[in-house]
Short mmCIF file of C-alpha atoms in Angstrom, two decimals:
data_model
loop_
_atom_site.label_atom_id
_atom_site.label_comp_id
_atom_site.label_asym_id
_atom_site.label_seq_id
_atom_site.Cartn_x
_atom_site.Cartn_y
_atom_site.Cartn_z
CA MET A 581 -187.41 -235.74 75.05
CA ARG A 582 -186.80 -232.14 73.81
CA LYS A 583 -187.94 -231.34 69.85
CA PRO A 584 -186.29 -229.41 67.71
CA ALA A 585 -188.94 -227.52 67.51
CA ASP A 586 -188.39 -226.75 71.13
CA TYR A 587 -184.89 -225.12 70.71
CA THR A 588 -185.15 -220.99 70.68
CA LEU A 589 -182.40 -221.38 67.87
CA TYR A 590 -184.41 -223.37 65.84
CA LYS A 591 -187.64 -221.21 66.75
CA TYR A 592 -185.33 -217.73 65.82
CA ARG A 593 -184.12 -219.44 62.61
CA TYR A 594 -185.79 -218.07 60.04
CA ILE A 595 -185.40 -214.59 61.23
CA LEU A 596 -182.19 -215.39 61.39
CA SER A 597 -181.52 -216.42 58.09
CA TYR A 598 -183.54 -213.06 56.82
CA PHE A 599 -180.42 -211.07 58.81
CA CYS A 600 -177.79 -213.08 57.01
CA ILE A 601 -179.43 -212.67 53.76
CA ALA A 602 -179.20 -208.29 54.93
CA VAL A 603 -175.95 -209.40 55.43
CA LEU A 604 -174.66 -210.44 52.84
CA LEU A 605 -176.32 -208.69 50.52
CA VAL A 606 -174.18 -205.17 52.23
CA ALA A 607 -171.25 -206.80 52.36
CA VAL A 608 -171.23 -208.40 48.80
CA LEU A 609 -173.63 -205.16 46.78
CA TRP A 610 -172.34 -202.37 49.05
CA ILE A 611 -169.34 -203.35 50.03
CA GLY A 612 -167.20 -205.93 47.31
CA VAL A 613 -168.03 -205.21 44.14
CA LEU A 614 -167.66 -201.81 44.48
CA TYR A 615 -163.92 -202.90 44.48
CA THR A 616 -164.43 -205.65 41.81
CA PRO A 617 -163.45 -205.74 38.72
CA GLY A 618 -161.67 -202.18 40.19
CA GLY A 619 -162.37 -199.65 37.04
CA LEU A 620 -165.52 -198.60 34.17
CA ARG A 621 -165.21 -200.61 31.03
CA GLU A 622 -166.32 -198.26 28.20
CA GLN A 623 -170.02 -199.52 27.67
CA GLU A 624 -170.42 -197.88 31.48
CA ILE A 625 -168.66 -194.95 30.27
CA LYS A 626 -171.00 -194.36 27.05
CA SER A 627 -174.11 -195.19 30.16
CA VAL A 628 -173.25 -192.46 32.42
CA SER A 629 -172.28 -189.87 29.05
CA GLN A 630 -175.72 -190.72 27.86
CA ALA A 631 -177.17 -189.59 30.98
CA SER A 632 -175.60 -186.89 31.39
CA MET A 633 -176.90 -185.51 28.04
CA LEU A 634 -180.39 -185.92 28.99
CA SER A 635 -182.84 -182.75 29.18
CA ARG A 636 -185.75 -180.91 28.28
CA GLN A 637 -183.90 -179.43 24.86
CA THR A 638 -181.93 -182.59 24.09
CA LEU A 639 -184.06 -185.40 24.54
CA GLU A 640 -183.66 -187.30 21.78
CA PRO A 641 -185.72 -190.06 20.08
CA SER A 642 -182.85 -192.46 21.29
CA MET A 643 -181.97 -191.45 24.60
CA VAL A 644 -186.13 -192.68 25.53
CA VAL A 645 -184.24 -196.43 25.45
CA ASN A 646 -183.28 -197.36 29.04
CA LEU A 647 -184.73 -193.30 29.78
CA PRO A 648 -185.96 -194.48 33.97
CA TYR A 649 -182.16 -196.27 34.81
CA TYR A 650 -180.37 -193.09 32.83
CA LEU A 651 -182.59 -190.95 34.95
CA LEU A 652 -181.18 -192.46 38.03
CA GLN A 653 -177.83 -192.47 37.07
CA ARG A 654 -178.30 -188.20 36.33
CA LEU A 655 -179.60 -188.37 39.46
CA SER A 656 -176.55 -190.04 41.23
CA ILE A 657 -174.24 -188.05 39.21
CA PHE A 658 -175.78 -184.97 40.28
CA VAL A 659 -175.63 -186.01 43.65
CA PHE A 660 -172.66 -187.23 44.75
CA GLY A 661 -170.20 -186.05 41.37
CA VAL A 662 -168.82 -188.05 38.98
CA SER A 663 -167.12 -191.33 40.18
CA GLU A 664 -166.81 -194.86 39.85
CA PHE A 665 -169.41 -195.23 43.01
CA SER A 666 -171.97 -192.54 41.31
CA ILE A 667 -171.75 -194.19 37.98
CA LYS A 668 -172.64 -197.50 39.73
CA LEU A 669 -174.67 -196.92 42.33
CA PRO A 670 -177.49 -196.84 40.30
CA SER A 671 -176.76 -200.75 39.37
CA ILE A 672 -176.56 -201.25 42.90
CA ALA A 673 -179.36 -200.04 44.13
CA LEU A 674 -181.20 -201.70 41.98
CA GLY A 675 -179.96 -204.74 42.15
CA THR A 676 -180.87 -204.91 45.79
CA LEU A 677 -184.11 -204.00 44.95
CA THR A 678 -184.14 -207.13 42.68
CA MET A 679 -182.65 -209.57 45.81
CA LEU A 680 -185.58 -208.38 48.03
CA GLY A 681 -188.27 -209.16 44.66
CA ILE A 682 -186.96 -212.27 44.01
CA PHE A 683 -187.02 -213.45 48.03
CA MET A 684 -190.40 -211.71 48.34
CA LEU A 685 -191.65 -214.18 45.16
CA ILE A 686 -190.16 -217.01 46.59
CA ARG A 687 -191.43 -216.58 49.43
CA ALA A 688 -194.49 -216.48 48.26
CA TRP A 689 -194.44 -219.19 45.96
CA PHE A 690 -192.69 -221.90 47.81
CA LYS A 691 -191.33 -222.62 51.94
CA PRO A 692 -189.15 -220.19 54.21
CA ASN A 693 -186.42 -222.90 53.28
CA VAL A 694 -186.07 -222.61 49.94
CA ALA A 695 -186.87 -218.85 49.68
CA VAL A 696 -183.79 -218.65 52.55
CA ILE A 697 -180.97 -221.23 49.42
CA SER A 698 -182.25 -220.17 46.82
CA THR A 699 -182.15 -216.14 47.77
CA ILE A 700 -178.40 -216.56 48.74
CA VAL A 701 -177.11 -218.79 45.86
CA LEU A 702 -178.94 -216.26 42.94
CA ALA A 703 -177.44 -213.59 45.21
CA THR A 704 -174.12 -214.66 45.10
CA SER A 705 -173.96 -216.06 41.34
CA THR A 706 -171.47 -215.11 39.33
CA HIS A 707 -173.62 -212.79 36.30
CA PHE A 708 -175.75 -211.20 38.99
CA LEU A 709 -173.00 -210.43 41.39
CA PHE A 710 -171.65 -208.26 37.82
CA GLN A 711 -175.43 -207.33 37.02
CA ALA A 712 -175.41 -205.37 40.43
CA GLN A 713 -171.68 -203.48 39.36
CA ASP A 714 -172.46 -202.83 35.94
CA GLY A 715 -172.80 -199.01 35.26
CA THR A 716 -175.11 -199.28 32.33
CA PRO A 717 -178.89 -200.50 32.25
CA SER A 718 -178.76 -204.36 32.29
CA ILE A 719 -179.48 -204.90 35.83
CA THR A 720 -182.88 -203.06 34.67
CA PHE A 721 -184.71 -205.67 32.93
CA SER A 722 -184.06 -208.14 36.31
CA THR A 723 -185.67 -205.18 38.89
CA VAL A 724 -188.43 -204.82 36.64
CA ALA A 725 -189.09 -208.16 35.66
CA VAL A 726 -189.09 -209.66 39.44
CA TRP A 727 -191.10 -206.62 40.71
CA LEU A 728 -193.67 -206.53 38.03
CA MET A 729 -194.32 -211.00 39.05
CA VAL A 730 -193.99 -209.89 42.47
CA ALA A 731 -197.10 -207.23 41.81
CA GLY A 732 -199.22 -209.97 40.17
CA MET A 733 -199.23 -211.83 42.59
CA TYR A 734 -199.84 -209.50 45.27
CA VAL A 735 -202.72 -207.93 42.99
CA THR A 736 -204.40 -211.70 42.50
CA ARG A 737 -203.53 -213.12 46.43
CA GLY A 738 -202.80 -210.41 48.40
CA LYS A 739 -204.84 -209.40 51.07
CA HIS A 740 -203.53 -205.90 51.73
CA PHE A 741 -202.42 -202.84 49.56
CA HIS A 742 -204.44 -204.09 46.71
CA THR A 743 -204.41 -200.69 45.03
CA PHE A 744 -200.81 -199.40 45.88
CA TRP A 745 -199.92 -203.04 43.86
CA LYS A 746 -202.19 -202.63 41.47
CA VAL A 747 -200.60 -198.69 41.01
CA LEU A 748 -197.17 -200.23 41.42
CA GLY A 749 -198.15 -202.84 38.44
CA GLY A 750 -199.60 -200.13 35.96
CA VAL A 751 -196.23 -198.47 36.73
CA LEU A 752 -193.80 -202.01 36.08
CA MET A 753 -196.07 -202.38 32.58
CA SER A 754 -194.77 -198.44 31.67
CA VAL A 755 -191.52 -198.40 32.23
CA ALA A 756 -191.05 -202.22 31.07
CA LEU A 757 -191.53 -200.49 27.53
CA TYR A 758 -188.77 -198.24 27.81
CA LEU A 759 -186.49 -201.60 27.85
CA PRO A 760 -185.58 -203.74 25.41
CA MET A 761 -187.38 -206.46 25.72
CA GLY A 762 -189.38 -205.10 28.05
CA VAL A 763 -192.60 -205.26 25.89
CA TYR A 764 -192.44 -209.25 25.46
CA LEU A 765 -192.96 -208.64 29.91
CA ASP A 766 -196.38 -206.82 29.03
CA LEU A 767 -197.22 -209.28 26.88
CA ILE A 768 -196.45 -212.24 29.56
CA ILE A 769 -198.32 -210.88 31.89
CA ILE A 770 -201.54 -210.23 29.69
CA ILE A 771 -201.38 -213.51 28.33
CA VAL A 772 -201.16 -215.05 31.27
CA ALA A 773 -203.64 -213.14 32.73
CA LEU A 774 -206.47 -213.99 30.06
CA VAL A 775 -205.81 -217.46 29.53
CA HIS A 776 -204.58 -219.66 33.32
CA PRO A 777 -208.41 -220.13 34.57
CA HIS A 778 -207.52 -218.86 38.22
CA ILE A 779 -205.75 -215.83 37.58
CA ARG A 780 -208.98 -214.86 35.47
CA ALA A 781 -211.29 -215.67 37.51
CA ILE A 782 -209.37 -213.65 39.92
CA ILE A 783 -209.00 -210.65 37.88
CA LYS A 784 -212.75 -210.40 36.95
CA ARG A 785 -213.64 -209.89 40.76
CA LEU A 786 -211.16 -207.35 41.12
CA PRO A 787 -212.69 -203.14 40.78
CA LYS A 788 -212.55 -201.43 38.16
CA LYS A 789 -211.96 -198.34 39.48
CA LYS A 790 -208.62 -199.57 41.22
CA LEU A 791 -207.42 -201.40 37.73
CA LEU A 792 -208.86 -197.89 35.63
CA ILE A 793 -206.66 -195.71 38.25
CA ALA A 794 -203.50 -197.87 37.64
CA LEU A 795 -203.96 -197.84 33.96
CA LEU A 796 -203.96 -194.49 33.78
CA VAL A 797 -201.11 -193.47 35.64
CA GLY A 798 -199.29 -195.83 33.28
CA LEU A 799 -200.20 -194.52 30.36
CA ALA A 800 -199.57 -191.35 31.97
CA ALA A 801 -195.75 -192.79 32.34
CA MET A 802 -195.58 -193.74 28.81
CA ALA A 803 -195.73 -190.11 27.33
CA PRO A 804 -192.29 -189.43 26.60
CA LEU A 805 -191.61 -193.88 24.26
CA VAL A 806 -195.02 -192.12 22.69
CA TYR A 807 -193.09 -189.47 21.44
CA ALA A 808 -190.13 -190.68 20.31
CA LEU A 809 -192.29 -193.60 18.54
CA ILE A 810 -193.88 -191.19 16.81
CA LEU A 811 -190.81 -189.15 15.70
CA GLU A 812 -188.30 -192.12 15.47
CA PRO A 813 -190.63 -195.48 15.12
CA LYS A 814 -188.35 -198.07 13.17
CA GLY A 815 -185.07 -197.24 14.80
CA ILE A 816 -186.49 -196.61 18.35
CA GLY A 817 -188.55 -200.21 17.56
CA LYS A 818 -186.13 -202.01 16.75
CA ILE A 819 -183.70 -201.03 19.77
CA LEU A 820 -187.05 -202.51 21.88
CA LEU A 821 -187.81 -205.33 20.77
CA GLY A 822 -184.48 -206.98 21.31
CA LEU A 823 -183.44 -207.65 18.01
CA PRO A 824 -180.56 -207.95 16.41
CA PRO A 825 -178.37 -204.73 14.53
CA ASP A 826 -178.22 -207.10 11.68
CA PHE A 827 -179.57 -210.50 10.73
CA ALA A 828 -176.04 -211.64 8.46
CA HIS A 829 -174.28 -213.30 11.69
CA ILE A 830 -176.84 -215.05 13.23
CA LYS A 831 -174.76 -218.03 13.62
CA THR A 832 -171.66 -216.14 15.23
CA ASN A 833 -174.67 -214.92 17.40
CA ALA A 834 -176.31 -217.38 18.19
CA LEU A 835 -172.64 -219.25 19.20
CA LEU A 836 -170.99 -216.14 20.72
CA SER A 837 -173.93 -216.58 23.45
CA SER A 838 -174.19 -219.78 24.44
CA LEU A 839 -170.43 -219.75 25.38
CA SER A 840 -171.10 -216.75 26.94
CA LEU A 841 -174.17 -218.27 29.02
CA PHE A 842 -173.32 -222.08 29.30
CA GLY A 843 -169.66 -222.13 27.66
CA PHE A 844 -168.26 -224.41 30.62
CA ALA A 845 -165.13 -225.52 28.20
CA ALA A 846 -165.28 -222.20 26.61
CA THR A 847 -161.38 -221.74 24.99
CA ASP A 848 -161.92 -218.06 25.95
CA SER A 849 -163.03 -217.31 29.18
CA ALA A 850 -164.13 -213.68 28.65
CA ALA A 851 -165.25 -210.94 26.30
CA ASP A 852 -166.10 -207.46 26.59
CA GLY A 853 -165.23 -207.31 30.15
CA LEU A 854 -167.48 -210.62 31.28
CA LEU A 855 -166.31 -213.68 32.48
CA ARG A 856 -167.40 -216.73 30.61
CA PRO A 857 -169.57 -219.29 31.47
CA ALA A 858 -171.85 -216.43 33.08
CA TYR A 859 -173.00 -218.91 35.67
CA ALA A 860 -171.47 -222.00 36.97
CA MET A 861 -171.70 -225.47 36.81
CA PRO A 862 -173.69 -226.88 39.38
CA LEU A 863 -176.17 -223.77 39.10
CA ALA A 864 -176.92 -224.68 35.29
CA ALA A 865 -177.78 -228.04 36.84
CA ILE A 866 -179.72 -227.02 39.26
CA ALA A 867 -181.79 -224.98 37.10
CA LEU A 868 -182.05 -227.67 34.56
CA LEU A 869 -183.88 -229.87 36.95
CA GLY A 870 -186.21 -226.60 37.75
CA PHE A 871 -187.05 -226.31 34.35
CA CYS A 872 -187.95 -230.41 34.06
CA ARG A 873 -190.03 -229.75 36.71
CA LEU A 874 -191.78 -226.67 35.58
CA ALA A 875 -192.15 -228.61 32.64
CA ALA A 876 -193.99 -231.19 34.27
CA THR A 877 -196.72 -228.52 36.52
CA HIS A 878 -197.55 -226.90 33.42
CA TYR A 879 -200.98 -225.97 35.16
CA THR A 880 -199.34 -223.81 36.89
CA ALA A 881 -199.13 -219.54 36.82
CA ARG A 882 -195.32 -219.81 37.29
CA SER A 883 -194.84 -222.34 34.91
CA TYR A 884 -196.63 -219.92 32.19
CA VAL A 885 -195.09 -217.79 32.62
CA THR A 886 -191.25 -219.17 32.76
CA ILE A 887 -192.51 -221.28 29.19
CA LEU A 888 -193.84 -217.98 27.33
CA MET A 889 -190.70 -215.83 28.92
CA SER A 890 -188.24 -218.98 27.70
CA LEU A 891 -190.14 -219.20 23.87
CA VAL A 892 -189.16 -215.42 24.03
CA MET A 893 -186.09 -214.38 25.93
CA VAL A 894 -183.53 -217.75 25.32
CA PRO A 895 -184.02 -217.60 21.10
CA LEU A 896 -183.29 -213.05 21.81
CA ALA A 897 -180.31 -214.13 24.29
CA LEU A 898 -179.69 -216.56 21.32
CA LEU A 899 -179.59 -214.25 18.63
CA ASN A 900 -178.23 -210.60 20.42
CA TYR A 901 -175.66 -211.18 22.66
CA ASN A 902 -176.73 -207.56 24.17
CA ASN A 903 -179.55 -209.55 25.75
CA GLN A 904 -178.39 -212.19 27.34
CA TYR A 905 -179.04 -210.36 30.65
CA ALA A 906 -182.93 -211.24 30.32
CA VAL A 907 -181.85 -215.10 30.97
CA PHE A 908 -181.57 -214.60 34.55
CA VAL A 909 -184.91 -213.79 35.28
CA LEU A 910 -185.51 -217.68 33.86
CA MET A 911 -183.08 -218.43 36.36
CA VAL A 912 -184.41 -217.32 39.14
CA ILE A 913 -187.44 -218.90 38.87
CA ALA A 914 -185.91 -222.34 37.38
CA VAL A 915 -183.45 -222.88 41.02
CA ALA A 916 -185.80 -221.53 43.43
CA THR A 917 -188.04 -224.91 41.65
CA GLY A 918 -184.94 -226.74 41.55
CA PHE A 919 -184.09 -226.67 45.42
CA ASP A 920 -187.91 -226.99 46.16
CA PHE A 921 -188.06 -230.82 44.44
CA LEU A 922 -184.91 -231.32 46.04
CA ILE A 923 -186.12 -230.67 49.25
CA ARG A 924 -189.70 -232.18 48.71
CA TYR A 925 -188.59 -235.01 46.86
CA TRP A 926 -185.69 -236.06 50.21
CA TYR A 927 -188.61 -235.13 52.80
CA ARG A 928 -190.33 -238.09 50.83
CA LEU A 929 -188.25 -240.86 50.69
CA PHE A 930 -188.19 -240.69 55.03
CA PRO A 931 -192.11 -238.39 55.76
CA CYS A 932 -191.72 -239.96 59.19
CA ASN A 933 -187.81 -240.63 60.28
CA PRO A 934 -186.10 -237.39 61.43
CA TYR A 935 -182.80 -238.55 61.72
CA ALA A 936 -183.23 -238.90 57.67
CA ARG A 937 -184.49 -236.01 57.15
CA VAL A 938 -181.54 -233.89 59.85
CA ALA A 939 -179.10 -236.15 58.18
CA GLY A 940 -180.73 -234.55 54.46
CA LEU A 941 -179.16 -231.01 56.28
CA LEU A 942 -175.32 -232.51 54.96
CA PRO A 943 -176.09 -233.08 51.82
CA LEU A 944 -177.60 -229.62 51.00
CA SER A 945 -175.61 -227.45 52.88
CA VAL A 946 -172.34 -229.19 51.28
CA LEU A 947 -174.25 -228.27 47.76
CA VAL A 948 -175.88 -224.80 49.16
CA SER A 949 -171.83 -224.35 50.51
CA GLY A 950 -170.16 -225.18 47.33
CA LEU A 951 -172.45 -223.55 44.98
CA ILE A 952 -172.08 -219.99 46.90
CA TYR A 953 -168.35 -220.83 46.97
CA ILE A 954 -168.07 -221.56 43.73
CA SER A 955 -169.96 -218.24 42.24
CA VAL A 956 -168.03 -215.86 44.64
CA ASN A 957 -164.00 -217.18 43.86
CA GLN A 958 -165.17 -217.59 40.25
CA TYR A 959 -166.74 -213.52 40.70
CA PHE A 960 -163.34 -212.06 42.59
CA ASN A 961 -160.53 -214.15 41.38
CA GLY A 962 -162.04 -213.35 37.67
CA TYR A 963 -162.97 -210.14 37.39
CA THR A 964 -159.38 -209.46 39.72
CA TYR A 965 -157.31 -211.33 37.70
CA ASN A 966 -158.58 -212.79 34.80
CA PRO A 967 -155.91 -210.57 32.20
CA ALA A 968 -158.82 -210.69 29.09
CA VAL A 969 -161.02 -209.33 31.97
CA VAL A 970 -159.05 -206.19 33.52
CA ARG A 971 -157.89 -204.89 30.06
CA ALA A 972 -161.72 -204.39 29.26
CA TYR A 973 -161.66 -201.62 32.54
CA ASN A 974 -160.13 -198.92 33.66
CA SER A 975 -159.16 -197.35 36.65
CA ASP A 976 -157.83 -193.98 35.20
CA LEU A 977 -161.16 -191.62 36.89
CA SER A 978 -160.55 -192.64 40.49
CA LEU A 979 -156.98 -191.73 40.28
CA VAL A 980 -157.85 -188.46 38.92
CA ASN A 981 -160.04 -188.28 41.98
CA ALA A 982 -157.13 -189.02 44.42
CA GLN A 983 -155.27 -186.53 42.91
CA LEU A 984 -158.04 -184.17 42.96
CA GLN A 985 -158.11 -184.47 46.95
CA ARG A 986 -154.51 -183.39 46.74
CA GLN A 987 -154.35 -180.68 44.71
CA LYS A 988 -156.47 -177.84 45.32
CA ASN A 989 -156.74 -176.82 41.56
CA MET A 990 -155.78 -179.02 39.24
CA THR A 991 -155.45 -179.10 35.17
CA LEU A 992 -155.94 -182.28 33.45
CA LEU A 993 -154.01 -183.45 29.79
CA ALA A 994 -156.19 -185.22 28.35
CA ASP A 995 -156.58 -187.12 24.64
CA ALA A 996 -159.72 -186.10 22.67
CA ASP A 997 -160.87 -190.31 22.99
CA GLU A 998 -160.83 -189.86 26.82
CA ALA A 999 -161.77 -186.24 27.33
CA PRO A 1000 -165.20 -186.48 27.19
CA ILE A 1001 -165.56 -188.29 30.70
CA TYR A 1002 -163.34 -185.94 31.90
CA ASN A 1003 -165.08 -183.32 30.90
CA LEU A 1004 -167.99 -184.39 32.89
CA ALA A 1005 -166.45 -184.48 36.30
CA ALA A 1006 -164.78 -181.38 35.94
CA HIS A 1007 -168.84 -180.07 34.96
CA TYR A 1008 -169.61 -181.17 38.98
CA ASN A 1009 -165.81 -180.23 39.88
CA LYS A 1010 -164.88 -176.91 39.59
CA SER A 1011 -161.43 -177.95 41.07
CA LEU A 1012 -160.82 -179.89 37.70
CA THR A 1013 -159.49 -177.87 34.57
CA VAL A 1014 -159.78 -180.75 31.24
CA ALA A 1015 -157.39 -179.55 28.41
CA THR A 1016 -156.65 -181.67 25.25
CA GLU A 1017 -153.51 -178.89 24.31
CA LEU A 1018 -151.52 -177.58 27.24
CA ASN A 1019 -152.09 -173.75 28.08
CA PRO A 1020 -148.60 -172.49 27.10
CA GLU A 1021 -149.31 -170.15 30.75
CA ALA A 1022 -150.18 -173.23 32.85
CA THR A 1023 -147.03 -173.99 35.63
CA GLN A 1024 -147.84 -177.00 36.03
CA ALA A 1025 -150.60 -180.19 35.33
CA VAL A 1026 -151.69 -183.72 35.19
CA ALA A 1027 -151.67 -185.65 32.12
CA THR A 1028 -152.73 -189.41 31.19
CA ARG A 1029 -150.90 -191.77 29.49
CA ALA A 1030 -151.87 -191.50 26.27
CA ALA A 1031 -151.34 -187.62 26.21
CA ARG A 1032 -148.33 -187.03 28.34
CA ARG A 1033 -146.34 -186.81 25.14
CA LYS A 1034 -147.92 -183.38 24.63
CA ILE A 1035 -145.68 -181.73 28.23
CA PRO A 1036 -143.10 -179.85 26.93
CA LYS A 1037 -139.59 -181.89 26.73
CA GLU A 1038 -138.58 -178.58 29.57
CA TRP A 1039 -141.11 -179.59 32.10
CA GLN A 1040 -139.75 -181.72 34.99
CA LEU A 1041 -141.86 -184.86 35.79
CA GLU A 1042 -142.22 -184.96 40.18
CA SER A 1043 -144.34 -188.00 40.17
CA ILE A 1044 -145.79 -190.79 38.31
CA ILE A 1045 -149.13 -192.27 39.73
CA THR A 1046 -149.98 -196.09 38.98
CA ASN A 1047 -152.42 -198.73 39.38
CA ALA A 1048 -152.41 -201.65 40.43
CA ARG A 1049 -151.98 -203.70 36.91
CA ALA A 1050 -148.42 -205.07 35.98
CA GLN A 1051 -148.46 -203.82 32.41
CA ASN A 1052 -149.48 -200.38 31.60
CA GLY A 1053 -150.01 -199.64 35.07
CA ASP A 1054 -148.56 -196.15 34.88
CA ARG A 1055 -151.62 -194.03 34.35
CA LEU A 1056 -151.25 -190.13 35.46
CA TYR A 1057 -147.85 -188.34 35.35
CA VAL A 1058 -147.61 -185.17 37.08
CA TYR A 1059 -145.46 -181.79 35.41
CA LYS A 1060 -144.51 -179.16 36.75
CA LYS A 1061 -143.10 -176.13 34.77
CA LEU A 1062 -139.53 -175.35 34.89
CA PRO A 1063 -138.76 -171.42 36.14
#
């Protein structure tokens, strides 16, 4: 009788699984999220405006907050111009790196089957899909946190490229300082290195020269941050520590954050363009199981990291609504631990019964498939059809770029409030001219919905450009001056 290991498909099961993860990332991140929700929210427009102002001449102290992300976004719009794709591209790229880091981290901590299952489930979770397409710096924290743990793991456990991982760790610790709550990541890594006996013993044996190189590279990367803190220590420090703008509405902020993260019975299904809850109930249940398991095995390094991060990140996420993205890093460790416990527990029940072990794959497959379906369905349907979400997104920039493909030169008449994003687009595309008042000598113009009243009555309306929405779908008006 042939054993399962004799079959070719069984031998290459993990290679096929890795291929499925790659296909899933390409399909969901690089294709799906570009079309859902289909537009830019106000925070994304503010982000690209901040990125466009970066220069050596105009580097204000407040610009150092999330500076690494703004540099990537500035590079993206410089190469590809101003469009939805270029604004979201840094987040999509960082999302891909985050998932690669998650897979490497879980693969080193657990068995390959746990790494494959956890990575697929986390890659399709609603909150991660939102972060990976949102053209704001929120995804940066997850990327830095995950890769900082990966670098730390390979420094202490890896056999190759020790210098690379030490330098990368030093750079990432410096980059973390530019992010809100990033300083806590560095402190947690340092505390674990000093307190955990096994990690402390390994670090004592590391070559001091290579650690010094990593330290010097990290300090050099902190120069702009030190400059900003000298000029404006109080304001910048408060933002980087992740503290709320004021403590007068702590109860309201905590309730809002709780509903946004795990408000399964919330009456309002969206806020500020974000779906509620951020995580589906079955995924939260797996994470809760993982947290219980981590508490029981508190002696491991990953338990040290998770417990310390929970003590810091969860209160800050509750106090400040804008910090809820930090919970995703905790979910990564908890979900992987939860799946590992489920699989191990089933195998312990039937250690020598191959039929029972195979039968256990059926409920596990149903669980994983259900998690993926619920999360993907919640994301794509919620961000496509939920009115409270759709209203927060504006697709006018894509319509303007599409109209530019049909016209060689275009004058866009825009309202003063919406003009900055179009002025930025015109800076990188000389075919576009933006104005808030109509030039008397103009013979044709395209007006936004907010500025269409500024067109003289004697001008002829040639066409109306619409989006796919049922309400307020008329976005651009194409006019021509009669002779």
